[in-house]
Structures are given as C-alpha cells and as structure tokens.
PDB file of N, CA, C and O in Angstrom:
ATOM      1  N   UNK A   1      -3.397 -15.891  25.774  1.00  0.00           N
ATOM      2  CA  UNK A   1      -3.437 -16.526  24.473  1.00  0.00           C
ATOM      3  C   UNK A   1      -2.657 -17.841  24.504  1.00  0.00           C
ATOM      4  O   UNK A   1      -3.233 -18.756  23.915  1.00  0.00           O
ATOM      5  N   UNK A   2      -1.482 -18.145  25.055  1.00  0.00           N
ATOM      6  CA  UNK A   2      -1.091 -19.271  25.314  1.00  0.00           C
ATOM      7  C   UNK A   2      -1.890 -20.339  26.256  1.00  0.00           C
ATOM      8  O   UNK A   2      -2.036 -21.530  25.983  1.00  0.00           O
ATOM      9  N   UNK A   3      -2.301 -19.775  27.240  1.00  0.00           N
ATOM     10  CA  UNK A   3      -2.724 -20.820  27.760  1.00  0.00           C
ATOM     11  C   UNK A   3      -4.117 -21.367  27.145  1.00  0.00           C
ATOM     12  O   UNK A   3      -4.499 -22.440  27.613  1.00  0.00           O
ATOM     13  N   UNK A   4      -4.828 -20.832  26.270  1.00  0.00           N
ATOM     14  CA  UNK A   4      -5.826 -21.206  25.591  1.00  0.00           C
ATOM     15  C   UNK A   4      -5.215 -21.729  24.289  1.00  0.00           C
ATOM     16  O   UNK A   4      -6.055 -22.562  23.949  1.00  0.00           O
ATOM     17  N   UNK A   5      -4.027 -21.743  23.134  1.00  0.00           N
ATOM     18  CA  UNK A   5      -3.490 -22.143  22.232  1.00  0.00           C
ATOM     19  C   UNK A   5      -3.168 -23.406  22.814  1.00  0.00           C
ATOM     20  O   UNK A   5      -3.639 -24.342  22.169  1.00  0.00           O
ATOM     21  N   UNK A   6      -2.505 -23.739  23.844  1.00  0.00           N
ATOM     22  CA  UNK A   6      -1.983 -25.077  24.644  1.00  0.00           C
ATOM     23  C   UNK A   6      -3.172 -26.169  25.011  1.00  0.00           C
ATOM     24  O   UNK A   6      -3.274 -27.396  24.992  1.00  0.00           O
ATOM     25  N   UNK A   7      -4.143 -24.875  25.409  1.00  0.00           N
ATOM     26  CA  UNK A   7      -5.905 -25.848  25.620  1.00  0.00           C
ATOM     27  C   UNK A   7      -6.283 -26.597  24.160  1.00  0.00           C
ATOM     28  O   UNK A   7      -6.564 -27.765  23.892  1.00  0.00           O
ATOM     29  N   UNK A   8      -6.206 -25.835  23.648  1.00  0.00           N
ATOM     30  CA  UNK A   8      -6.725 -25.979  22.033  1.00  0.00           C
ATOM     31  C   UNK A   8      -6.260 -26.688  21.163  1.00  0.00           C
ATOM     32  O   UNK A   8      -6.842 -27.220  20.218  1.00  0.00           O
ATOM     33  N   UNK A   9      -4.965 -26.726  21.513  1.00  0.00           N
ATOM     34  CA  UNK A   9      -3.760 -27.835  20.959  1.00  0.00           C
ATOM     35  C   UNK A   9      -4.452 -29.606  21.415  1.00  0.00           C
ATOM     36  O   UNK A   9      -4.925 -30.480  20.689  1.00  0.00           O
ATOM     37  N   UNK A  10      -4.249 -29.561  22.757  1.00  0.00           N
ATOM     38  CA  UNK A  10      -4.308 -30.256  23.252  1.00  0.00           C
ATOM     39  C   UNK A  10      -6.262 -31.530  22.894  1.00  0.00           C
ATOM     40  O   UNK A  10      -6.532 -32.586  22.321  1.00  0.00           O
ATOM     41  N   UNK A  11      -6.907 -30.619  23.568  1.00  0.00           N
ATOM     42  CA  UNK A  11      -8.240 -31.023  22.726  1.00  0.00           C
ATOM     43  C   UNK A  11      -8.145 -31.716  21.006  1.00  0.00           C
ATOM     44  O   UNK A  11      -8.669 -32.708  20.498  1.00  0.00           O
ATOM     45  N   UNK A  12      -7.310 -30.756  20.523  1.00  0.00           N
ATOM     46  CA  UNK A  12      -7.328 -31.595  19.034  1.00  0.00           C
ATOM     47  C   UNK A  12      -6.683 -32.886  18.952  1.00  0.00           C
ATOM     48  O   UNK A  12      -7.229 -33.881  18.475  1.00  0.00           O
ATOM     49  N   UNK A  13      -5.634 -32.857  19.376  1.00  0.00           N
ATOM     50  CA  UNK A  13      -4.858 -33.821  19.847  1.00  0.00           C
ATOM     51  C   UNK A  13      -6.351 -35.111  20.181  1.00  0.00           C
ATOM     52  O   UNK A  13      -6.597 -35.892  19.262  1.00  0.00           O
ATOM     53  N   UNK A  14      -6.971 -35.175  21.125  1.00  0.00           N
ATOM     54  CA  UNK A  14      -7.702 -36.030  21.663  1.00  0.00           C
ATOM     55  C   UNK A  14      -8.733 -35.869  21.025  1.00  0.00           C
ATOM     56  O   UNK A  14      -9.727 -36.041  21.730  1.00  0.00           O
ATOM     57  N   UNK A  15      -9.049 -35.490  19.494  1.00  0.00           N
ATOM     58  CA  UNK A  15     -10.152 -35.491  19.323  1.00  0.00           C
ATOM     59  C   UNK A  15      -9.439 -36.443  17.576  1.00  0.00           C
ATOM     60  O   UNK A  15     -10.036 -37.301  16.925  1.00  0.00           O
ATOM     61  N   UNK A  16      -8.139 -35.886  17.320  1.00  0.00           N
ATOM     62  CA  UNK A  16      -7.314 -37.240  17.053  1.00  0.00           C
ATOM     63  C   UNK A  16      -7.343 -38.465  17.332  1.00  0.00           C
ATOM     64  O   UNK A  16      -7.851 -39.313  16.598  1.00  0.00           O
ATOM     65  N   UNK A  17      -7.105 -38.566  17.812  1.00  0.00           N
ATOM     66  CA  UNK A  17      -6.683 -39.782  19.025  1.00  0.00           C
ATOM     67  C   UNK A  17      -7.995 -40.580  18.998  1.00  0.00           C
ATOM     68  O   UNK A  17      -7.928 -41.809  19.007  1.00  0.00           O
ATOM     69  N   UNK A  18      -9.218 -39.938  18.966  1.00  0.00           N
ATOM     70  CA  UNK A  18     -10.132 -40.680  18.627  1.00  0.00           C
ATOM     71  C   UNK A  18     -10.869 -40.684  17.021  1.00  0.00           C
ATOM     72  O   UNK A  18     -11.717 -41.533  16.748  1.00  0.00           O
ATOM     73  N   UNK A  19     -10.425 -39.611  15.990  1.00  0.00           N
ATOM     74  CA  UNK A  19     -11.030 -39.874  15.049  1.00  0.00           C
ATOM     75  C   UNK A  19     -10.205 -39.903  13.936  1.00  0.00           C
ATOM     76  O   UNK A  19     -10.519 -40.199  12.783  1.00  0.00           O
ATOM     77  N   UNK A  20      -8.976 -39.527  14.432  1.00  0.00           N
ATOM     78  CA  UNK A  20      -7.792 -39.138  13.432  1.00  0.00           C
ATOM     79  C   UNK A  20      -7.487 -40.723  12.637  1.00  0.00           C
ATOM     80  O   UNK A  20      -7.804 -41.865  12.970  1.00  0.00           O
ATOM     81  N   UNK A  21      -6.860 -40.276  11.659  1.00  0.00           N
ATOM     82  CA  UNK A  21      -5.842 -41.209  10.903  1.00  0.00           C
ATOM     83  C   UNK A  21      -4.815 -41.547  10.961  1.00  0.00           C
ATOM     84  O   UNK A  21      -3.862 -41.077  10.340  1.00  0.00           O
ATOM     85  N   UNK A  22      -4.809 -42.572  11.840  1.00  0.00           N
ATOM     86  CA  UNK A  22      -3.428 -43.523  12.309  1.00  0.00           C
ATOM     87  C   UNK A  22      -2.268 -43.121  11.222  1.00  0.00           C
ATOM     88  O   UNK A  22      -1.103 -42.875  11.533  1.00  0.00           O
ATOM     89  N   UNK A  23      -2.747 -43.101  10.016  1.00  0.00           N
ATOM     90  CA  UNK A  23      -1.015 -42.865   9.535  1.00  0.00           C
ATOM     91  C   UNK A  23      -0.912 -41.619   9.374  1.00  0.00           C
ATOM     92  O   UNK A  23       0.230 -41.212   9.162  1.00  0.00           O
ATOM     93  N   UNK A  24      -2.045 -40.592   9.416  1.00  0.00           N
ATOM     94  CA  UNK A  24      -1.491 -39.185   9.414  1.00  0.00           C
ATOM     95  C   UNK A  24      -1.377 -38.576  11.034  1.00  0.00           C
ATOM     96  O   UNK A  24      -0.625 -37.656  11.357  1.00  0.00           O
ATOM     97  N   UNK A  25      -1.878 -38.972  11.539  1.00  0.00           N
ATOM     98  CA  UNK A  25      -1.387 -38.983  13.118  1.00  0.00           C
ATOM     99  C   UNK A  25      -0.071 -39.297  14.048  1.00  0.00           C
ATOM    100  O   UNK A  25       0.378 -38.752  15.056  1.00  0.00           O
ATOM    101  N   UNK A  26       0.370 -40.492  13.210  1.00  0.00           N
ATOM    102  CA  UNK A  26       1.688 -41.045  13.185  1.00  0.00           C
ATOM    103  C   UNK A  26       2.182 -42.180  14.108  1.00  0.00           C
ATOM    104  O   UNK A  26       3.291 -42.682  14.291  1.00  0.00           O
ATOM    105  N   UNK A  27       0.316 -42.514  14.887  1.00  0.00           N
ATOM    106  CA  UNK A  27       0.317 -43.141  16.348  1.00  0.00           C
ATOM    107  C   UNK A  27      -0.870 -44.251  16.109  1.00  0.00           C
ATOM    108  O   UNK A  27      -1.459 -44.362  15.033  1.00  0.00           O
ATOM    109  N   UNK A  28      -1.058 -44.818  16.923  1.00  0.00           N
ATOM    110  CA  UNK A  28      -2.179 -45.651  17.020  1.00  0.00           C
ATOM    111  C   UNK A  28      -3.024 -44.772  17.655  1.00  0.00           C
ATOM    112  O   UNK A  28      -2.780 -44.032  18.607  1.00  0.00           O
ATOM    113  N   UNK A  29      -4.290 -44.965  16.882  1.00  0.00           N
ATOM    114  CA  UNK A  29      -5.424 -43.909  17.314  1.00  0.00           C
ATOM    115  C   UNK A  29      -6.308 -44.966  18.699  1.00  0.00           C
ATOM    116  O   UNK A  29      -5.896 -46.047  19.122  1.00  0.00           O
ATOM    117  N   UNK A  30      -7.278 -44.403  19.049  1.00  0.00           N
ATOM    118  CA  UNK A  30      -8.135 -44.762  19.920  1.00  0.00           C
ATOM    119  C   UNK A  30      -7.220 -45.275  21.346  1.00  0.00           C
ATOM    120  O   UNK A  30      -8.070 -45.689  22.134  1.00  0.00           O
ATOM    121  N   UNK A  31      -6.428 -45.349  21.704  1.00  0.00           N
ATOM    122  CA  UNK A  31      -5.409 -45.156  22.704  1.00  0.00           C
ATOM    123  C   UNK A  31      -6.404 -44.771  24.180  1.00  0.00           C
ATOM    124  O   UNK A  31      -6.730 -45.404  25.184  1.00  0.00           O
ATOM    125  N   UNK A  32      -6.709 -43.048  23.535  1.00  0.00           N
ATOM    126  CA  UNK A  32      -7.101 -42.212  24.975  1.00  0.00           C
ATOM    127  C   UNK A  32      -8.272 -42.866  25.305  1.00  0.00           C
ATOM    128  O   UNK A  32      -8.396 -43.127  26.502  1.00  0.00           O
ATOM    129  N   UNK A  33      -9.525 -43.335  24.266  1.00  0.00           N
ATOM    130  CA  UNK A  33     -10.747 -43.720  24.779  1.00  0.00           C
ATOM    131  C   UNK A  33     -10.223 -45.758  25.534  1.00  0.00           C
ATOM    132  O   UNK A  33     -10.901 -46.440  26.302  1.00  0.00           O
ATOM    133  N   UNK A  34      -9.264 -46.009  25.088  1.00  0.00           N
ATOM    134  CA  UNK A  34      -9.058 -47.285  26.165  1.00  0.00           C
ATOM    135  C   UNK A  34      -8.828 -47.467  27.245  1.00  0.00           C
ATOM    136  O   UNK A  34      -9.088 -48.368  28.042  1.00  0.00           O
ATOM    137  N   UNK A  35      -7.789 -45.653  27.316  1.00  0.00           N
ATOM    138  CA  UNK A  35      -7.801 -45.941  28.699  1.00  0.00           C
ATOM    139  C   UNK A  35      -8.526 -44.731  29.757  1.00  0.00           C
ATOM    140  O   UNK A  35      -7.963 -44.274  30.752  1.00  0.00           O
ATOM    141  N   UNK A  36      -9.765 -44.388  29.322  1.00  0.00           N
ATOM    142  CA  UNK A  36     -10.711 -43.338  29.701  1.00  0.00           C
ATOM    143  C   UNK A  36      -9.904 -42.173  30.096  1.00  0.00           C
ATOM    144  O   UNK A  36     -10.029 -41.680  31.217  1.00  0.00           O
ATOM    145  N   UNK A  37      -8.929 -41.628  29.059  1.00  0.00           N
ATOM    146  CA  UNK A  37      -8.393 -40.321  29.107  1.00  0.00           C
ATOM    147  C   UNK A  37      -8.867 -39.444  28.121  1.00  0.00           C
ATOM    148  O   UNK A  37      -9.316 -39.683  27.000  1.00  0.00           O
ATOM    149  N   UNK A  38      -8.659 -38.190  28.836  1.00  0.00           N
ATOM    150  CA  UNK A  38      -8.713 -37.496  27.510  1.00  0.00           C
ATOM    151  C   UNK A  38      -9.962 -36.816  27.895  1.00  0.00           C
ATOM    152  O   UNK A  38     -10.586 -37.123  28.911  1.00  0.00           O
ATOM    153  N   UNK A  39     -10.356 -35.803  27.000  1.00  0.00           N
ATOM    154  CA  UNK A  39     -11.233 -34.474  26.992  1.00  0.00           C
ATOM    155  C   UNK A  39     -12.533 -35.540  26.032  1.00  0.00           C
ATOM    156  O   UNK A  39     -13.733 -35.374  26.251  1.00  0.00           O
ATOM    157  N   UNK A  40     -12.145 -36.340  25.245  1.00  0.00           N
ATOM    158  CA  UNK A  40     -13.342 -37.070  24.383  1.00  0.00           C
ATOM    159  C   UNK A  40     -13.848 -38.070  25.253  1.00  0.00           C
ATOM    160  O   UNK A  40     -15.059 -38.282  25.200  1.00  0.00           O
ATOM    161  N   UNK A  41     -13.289 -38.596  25.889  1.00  0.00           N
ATOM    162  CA  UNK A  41     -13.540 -39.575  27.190  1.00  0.00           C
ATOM    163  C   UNK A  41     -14.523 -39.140  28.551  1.00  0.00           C
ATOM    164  O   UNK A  41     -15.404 -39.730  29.176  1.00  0.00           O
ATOM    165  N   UNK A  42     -14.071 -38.185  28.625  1.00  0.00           N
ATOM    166  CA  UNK A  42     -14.978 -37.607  29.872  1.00  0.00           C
ATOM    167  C   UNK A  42     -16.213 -36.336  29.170  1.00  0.00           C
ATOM    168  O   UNK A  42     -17.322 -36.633  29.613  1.00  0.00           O
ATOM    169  N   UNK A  43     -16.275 -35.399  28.483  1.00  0.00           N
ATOM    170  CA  UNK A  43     -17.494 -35.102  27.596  1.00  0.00           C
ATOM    171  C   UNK A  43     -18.147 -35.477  26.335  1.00  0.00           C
ATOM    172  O   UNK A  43     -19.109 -34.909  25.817  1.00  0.00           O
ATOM    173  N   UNK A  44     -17.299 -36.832  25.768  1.00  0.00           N
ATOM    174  CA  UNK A  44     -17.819 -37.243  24.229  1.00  0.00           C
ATOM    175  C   UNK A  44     -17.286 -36.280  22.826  1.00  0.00           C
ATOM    176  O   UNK A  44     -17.228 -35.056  22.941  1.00  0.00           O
ATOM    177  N   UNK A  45     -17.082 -36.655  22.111  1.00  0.00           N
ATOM    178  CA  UNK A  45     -16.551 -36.131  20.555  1.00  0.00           C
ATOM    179  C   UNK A  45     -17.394 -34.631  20.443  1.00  0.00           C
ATOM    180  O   UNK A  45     -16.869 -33.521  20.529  1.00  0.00           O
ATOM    181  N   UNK A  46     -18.769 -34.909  20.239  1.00  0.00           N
ATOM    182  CA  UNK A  46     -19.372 -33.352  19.950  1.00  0.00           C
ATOM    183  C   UNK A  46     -18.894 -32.442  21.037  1.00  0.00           C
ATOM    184  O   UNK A  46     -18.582 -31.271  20.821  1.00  0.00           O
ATOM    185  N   UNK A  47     -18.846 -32.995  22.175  1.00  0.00           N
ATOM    186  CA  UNK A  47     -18.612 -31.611  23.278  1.00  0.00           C
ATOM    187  C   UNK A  47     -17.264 -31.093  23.342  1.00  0.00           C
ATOM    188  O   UNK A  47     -16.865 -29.985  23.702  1.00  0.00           O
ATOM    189  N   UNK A  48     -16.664 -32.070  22.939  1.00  0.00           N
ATOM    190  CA  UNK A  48     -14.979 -31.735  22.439  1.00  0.00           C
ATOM    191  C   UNK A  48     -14.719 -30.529  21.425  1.00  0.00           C
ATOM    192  O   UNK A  48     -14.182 -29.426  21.524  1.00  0.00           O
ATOM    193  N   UNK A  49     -15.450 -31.367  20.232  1.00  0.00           N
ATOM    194  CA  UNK A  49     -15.496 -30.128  19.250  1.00  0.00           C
ATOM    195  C   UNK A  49     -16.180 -28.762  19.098  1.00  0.00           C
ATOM    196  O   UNK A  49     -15.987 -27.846  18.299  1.00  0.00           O
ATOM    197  N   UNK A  50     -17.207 -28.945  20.311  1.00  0.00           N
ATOM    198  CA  UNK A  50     -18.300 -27.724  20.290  1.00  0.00           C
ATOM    199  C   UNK A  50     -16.377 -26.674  21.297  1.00  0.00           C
ATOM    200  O   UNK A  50     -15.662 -25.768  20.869  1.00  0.00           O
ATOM    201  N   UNK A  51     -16.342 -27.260  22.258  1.00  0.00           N
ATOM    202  CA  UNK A  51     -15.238 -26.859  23.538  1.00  0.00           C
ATOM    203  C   UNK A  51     -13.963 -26.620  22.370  1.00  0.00           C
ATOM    204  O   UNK A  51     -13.448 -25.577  22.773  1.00  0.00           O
ATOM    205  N   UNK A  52     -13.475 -26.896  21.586  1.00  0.00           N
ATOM    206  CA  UNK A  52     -12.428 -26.575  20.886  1.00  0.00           C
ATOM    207  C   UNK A  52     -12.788 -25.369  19.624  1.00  0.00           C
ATOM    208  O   UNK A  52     -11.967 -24.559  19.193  1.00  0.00           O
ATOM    209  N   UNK A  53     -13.744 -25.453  19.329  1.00  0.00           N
ATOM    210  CA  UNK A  53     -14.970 -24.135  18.371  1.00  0.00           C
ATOM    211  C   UNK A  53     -14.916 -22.681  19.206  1.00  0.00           C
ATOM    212  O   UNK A  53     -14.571 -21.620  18.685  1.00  0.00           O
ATOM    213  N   UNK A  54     -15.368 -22.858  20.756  1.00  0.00           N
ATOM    214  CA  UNK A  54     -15.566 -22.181  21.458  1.00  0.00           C
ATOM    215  C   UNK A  54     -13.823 -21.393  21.754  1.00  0.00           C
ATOM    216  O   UNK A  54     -13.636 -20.177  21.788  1.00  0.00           O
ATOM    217  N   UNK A  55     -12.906 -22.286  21.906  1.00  0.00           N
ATOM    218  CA  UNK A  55     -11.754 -21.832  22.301  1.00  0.00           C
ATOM    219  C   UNK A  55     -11.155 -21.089  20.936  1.00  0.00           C
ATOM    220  O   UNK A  55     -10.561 -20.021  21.090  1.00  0.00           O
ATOM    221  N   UNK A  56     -11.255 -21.460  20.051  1.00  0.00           N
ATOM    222  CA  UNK A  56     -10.711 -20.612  18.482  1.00  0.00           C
ATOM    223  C   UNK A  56     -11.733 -19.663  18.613  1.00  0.00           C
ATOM    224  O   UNK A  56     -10.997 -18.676  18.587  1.00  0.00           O
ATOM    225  N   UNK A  57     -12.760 -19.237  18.723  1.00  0.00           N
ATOM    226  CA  UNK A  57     -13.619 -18.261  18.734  1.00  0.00           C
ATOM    227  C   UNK A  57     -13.075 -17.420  19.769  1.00  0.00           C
ATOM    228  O   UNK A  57     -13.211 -16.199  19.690  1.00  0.00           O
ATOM    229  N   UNK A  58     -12.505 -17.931  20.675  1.00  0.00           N
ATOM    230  CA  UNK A  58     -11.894 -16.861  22.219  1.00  0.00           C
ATOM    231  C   UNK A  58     -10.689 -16.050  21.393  1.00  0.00           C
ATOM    232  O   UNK A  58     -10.580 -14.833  21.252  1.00  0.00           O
ATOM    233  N   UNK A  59      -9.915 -16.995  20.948  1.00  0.00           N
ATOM    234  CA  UNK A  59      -8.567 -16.977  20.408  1.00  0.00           C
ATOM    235  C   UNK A  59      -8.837 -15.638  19.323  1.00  0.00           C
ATOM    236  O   UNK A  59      -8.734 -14.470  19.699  1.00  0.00           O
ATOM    237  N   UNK A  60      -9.125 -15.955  18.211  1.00  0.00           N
ATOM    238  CA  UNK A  60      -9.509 -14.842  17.564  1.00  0.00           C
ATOM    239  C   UNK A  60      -9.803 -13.276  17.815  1.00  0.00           C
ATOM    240  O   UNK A  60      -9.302 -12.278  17.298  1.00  0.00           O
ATOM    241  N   UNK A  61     -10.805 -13.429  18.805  1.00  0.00           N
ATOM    242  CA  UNK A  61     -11.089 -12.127  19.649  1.00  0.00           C
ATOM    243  C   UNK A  61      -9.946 -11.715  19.886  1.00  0.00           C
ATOM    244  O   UNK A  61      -9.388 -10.801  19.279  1.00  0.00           O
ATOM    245  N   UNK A  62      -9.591 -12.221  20.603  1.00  0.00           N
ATOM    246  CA  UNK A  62      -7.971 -11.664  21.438  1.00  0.00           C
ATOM    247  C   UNK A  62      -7.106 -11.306  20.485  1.00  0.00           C
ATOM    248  O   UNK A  62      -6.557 -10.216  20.646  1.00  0.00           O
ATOM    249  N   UNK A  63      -6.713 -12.213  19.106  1.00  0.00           N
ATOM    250  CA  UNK A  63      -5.948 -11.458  18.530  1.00  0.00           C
ATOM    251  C   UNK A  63      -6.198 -10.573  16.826  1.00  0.00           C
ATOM    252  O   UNK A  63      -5.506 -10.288  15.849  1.00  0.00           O
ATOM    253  N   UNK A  64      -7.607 -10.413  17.276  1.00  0.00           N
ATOM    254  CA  UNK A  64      -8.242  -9.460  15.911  1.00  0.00           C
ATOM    255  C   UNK A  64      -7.543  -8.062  16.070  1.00  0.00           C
ATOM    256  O   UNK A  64      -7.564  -7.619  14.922  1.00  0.00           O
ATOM    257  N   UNK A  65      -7.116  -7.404  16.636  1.00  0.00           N
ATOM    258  CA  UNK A  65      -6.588  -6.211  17.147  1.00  0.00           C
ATOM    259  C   UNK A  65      -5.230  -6.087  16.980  1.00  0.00           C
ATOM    260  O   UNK A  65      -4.772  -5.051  16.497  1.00  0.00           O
ATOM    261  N   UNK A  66      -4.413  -7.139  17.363  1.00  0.00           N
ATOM    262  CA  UNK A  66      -2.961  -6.822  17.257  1.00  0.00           C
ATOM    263  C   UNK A  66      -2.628  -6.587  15.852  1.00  0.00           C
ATOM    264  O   UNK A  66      -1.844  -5.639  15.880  1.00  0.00           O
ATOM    265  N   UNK A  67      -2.798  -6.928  14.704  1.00  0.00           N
ATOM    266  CA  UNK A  67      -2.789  -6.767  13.213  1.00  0.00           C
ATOM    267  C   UNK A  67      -1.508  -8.457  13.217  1.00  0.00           C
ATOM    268  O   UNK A  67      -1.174  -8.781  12.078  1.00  0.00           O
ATOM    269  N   UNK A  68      -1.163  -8.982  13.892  1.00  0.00           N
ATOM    270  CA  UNK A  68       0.076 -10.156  13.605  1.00  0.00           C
ATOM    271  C   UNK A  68      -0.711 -11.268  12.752  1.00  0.00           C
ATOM    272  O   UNK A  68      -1.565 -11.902  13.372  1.00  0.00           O
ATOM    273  N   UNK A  69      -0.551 -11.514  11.654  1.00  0.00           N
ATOM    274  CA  UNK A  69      -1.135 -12.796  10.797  1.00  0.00           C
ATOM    275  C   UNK A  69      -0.565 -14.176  11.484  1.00  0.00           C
ATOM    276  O   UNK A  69      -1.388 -15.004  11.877  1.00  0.00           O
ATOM    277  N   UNK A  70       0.678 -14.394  11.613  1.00  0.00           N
ATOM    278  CA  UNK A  70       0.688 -15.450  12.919  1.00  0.00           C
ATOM    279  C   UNK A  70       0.136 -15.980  13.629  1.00  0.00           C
ATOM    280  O   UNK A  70      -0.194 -17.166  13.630  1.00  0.00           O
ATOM    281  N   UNK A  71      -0.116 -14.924  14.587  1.00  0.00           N
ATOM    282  CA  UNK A  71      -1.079 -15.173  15.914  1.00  0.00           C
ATOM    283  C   UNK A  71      -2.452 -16.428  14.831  1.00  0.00           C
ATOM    284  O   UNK A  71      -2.947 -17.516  15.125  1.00  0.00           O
ATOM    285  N   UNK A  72      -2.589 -15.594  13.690  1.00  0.00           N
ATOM    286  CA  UNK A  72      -4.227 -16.189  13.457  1.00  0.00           C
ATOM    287  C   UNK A  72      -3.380 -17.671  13.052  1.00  0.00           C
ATOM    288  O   UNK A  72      -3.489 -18.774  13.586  1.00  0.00           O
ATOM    289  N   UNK A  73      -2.561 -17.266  11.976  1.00  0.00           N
ATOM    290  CA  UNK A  73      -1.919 -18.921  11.355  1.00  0.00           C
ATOM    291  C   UNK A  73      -2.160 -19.903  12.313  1.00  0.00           C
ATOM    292  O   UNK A  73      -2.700 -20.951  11.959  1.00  0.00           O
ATOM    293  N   UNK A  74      -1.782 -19.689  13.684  1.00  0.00           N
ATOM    294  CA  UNK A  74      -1.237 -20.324  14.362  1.00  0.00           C
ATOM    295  C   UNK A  74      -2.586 -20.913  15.029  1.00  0.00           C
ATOM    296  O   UNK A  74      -2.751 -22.132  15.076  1.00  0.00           O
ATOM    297  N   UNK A  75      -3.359 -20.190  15.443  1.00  0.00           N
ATOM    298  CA  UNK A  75      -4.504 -20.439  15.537  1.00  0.00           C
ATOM    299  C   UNK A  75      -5.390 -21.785  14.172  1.00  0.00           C
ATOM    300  O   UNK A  75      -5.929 -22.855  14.456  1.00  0.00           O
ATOM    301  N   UNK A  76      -5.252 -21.270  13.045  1.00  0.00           N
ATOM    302  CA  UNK A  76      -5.826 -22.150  12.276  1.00  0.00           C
ATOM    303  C   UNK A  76      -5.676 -23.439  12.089  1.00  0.00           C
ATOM    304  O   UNK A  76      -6.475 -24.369  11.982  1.00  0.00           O
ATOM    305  N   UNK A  77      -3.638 -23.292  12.049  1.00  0.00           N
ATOM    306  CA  UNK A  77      -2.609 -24.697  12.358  1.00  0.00           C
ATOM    307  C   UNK A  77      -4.081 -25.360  13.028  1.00  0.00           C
ATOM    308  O   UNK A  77      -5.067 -25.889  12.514  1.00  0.00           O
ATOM    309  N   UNK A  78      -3.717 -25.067  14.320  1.00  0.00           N
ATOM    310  CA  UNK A  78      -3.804 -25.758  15.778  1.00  0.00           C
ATOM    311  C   UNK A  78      -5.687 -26.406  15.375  1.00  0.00           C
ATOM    312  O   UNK A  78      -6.080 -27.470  15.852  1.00  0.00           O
ATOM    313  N   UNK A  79      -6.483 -25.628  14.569  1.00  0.00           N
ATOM    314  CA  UNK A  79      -8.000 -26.268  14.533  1.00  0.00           C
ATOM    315  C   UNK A  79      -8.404 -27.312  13.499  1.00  0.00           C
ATOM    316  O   UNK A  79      -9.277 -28.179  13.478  1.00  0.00           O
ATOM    317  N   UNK A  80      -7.077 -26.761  12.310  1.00  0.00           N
ATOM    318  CA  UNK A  80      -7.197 -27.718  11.421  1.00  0.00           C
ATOM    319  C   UNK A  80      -6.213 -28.966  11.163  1.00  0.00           C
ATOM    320  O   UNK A  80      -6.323 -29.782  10.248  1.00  0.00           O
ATOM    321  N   UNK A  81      -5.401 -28.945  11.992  1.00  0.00           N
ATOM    322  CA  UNK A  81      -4.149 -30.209  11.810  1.00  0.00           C
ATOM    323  C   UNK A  81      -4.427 -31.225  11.722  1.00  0.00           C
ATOM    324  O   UNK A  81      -5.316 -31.438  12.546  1.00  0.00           O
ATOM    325  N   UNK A  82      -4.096 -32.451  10.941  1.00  0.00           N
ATOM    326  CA  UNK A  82      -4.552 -33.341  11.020  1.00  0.00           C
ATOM    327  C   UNK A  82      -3.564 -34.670  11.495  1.00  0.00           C
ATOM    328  O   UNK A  82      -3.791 -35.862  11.290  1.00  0.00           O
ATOM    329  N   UNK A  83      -2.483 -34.100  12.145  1.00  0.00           N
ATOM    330  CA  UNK A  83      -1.221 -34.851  12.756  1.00  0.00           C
ATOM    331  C   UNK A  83      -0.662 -34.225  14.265  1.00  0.00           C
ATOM    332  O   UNK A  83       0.310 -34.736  14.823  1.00  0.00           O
TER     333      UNK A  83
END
C-alpha cells in the first residue's frame, strides 16, 4: 500500500505540474513538461490520469477489508489534492 500511495502521490503531483494552479500548487506549473520529466511527459495527461484511476482502484481493494477510514482518507487526499 505504500509503495502504490507514493506512486499515486507522485503522478498527481505531475499531473499538477502540468494542469494545476500555480497559486494553489504553490510553484510554477509546467516546469516537468520543459524539461521532458515526469509521468505526463513520457505517456501524455490522459494516460497519467487513466495510470493514477487505475492505482486508487488497486488502493481501495487492498484496503476495503481492514475496516481503517484513514487508509481510504488518505487515499482520496492523494486523488483529489489540488496542492
């Protein structure tokens, strides 16, 4: 579960970075696509978001069972953040 929360983190992050809002982001956006980094850079925005859909869908599975509301919070944080 961490190492897919850290995946998932991260993807949003760069899917920021290219569509986010500079002042709710807190950074200058478009950064990663200047300098061909990044998960949006090498498969494009939709495949990012289809690949970050796919990873909260993993995430979930894994922690539908434990009963911890956390686990999910934390999960939601991480798909819906917008900073």
């Amino acid at each position: 579960l961490g190492y897919l929360l850290g995946r998932a983190y991260q993807i949003q992050d760069d899917i920021l970075d290219y569509e986010g809002d500079a002042t709710l982001v807190r950074k200058k956006t478009g950064k990663d696509i200047e300098q061909r980094k990044g998960i949006v850079s090498l498969i494009g925005i939709d495949q990012s978001k289809n690949l970050l859909q796919s990873l909260m869908e993993e995430m979930y599975i894994l922690v539908q069972d434990i009963g911890n509301l956390r686990f999910r919070d934390m999960i939601e944080y991480i798909g819906s953040r917008k900073s």
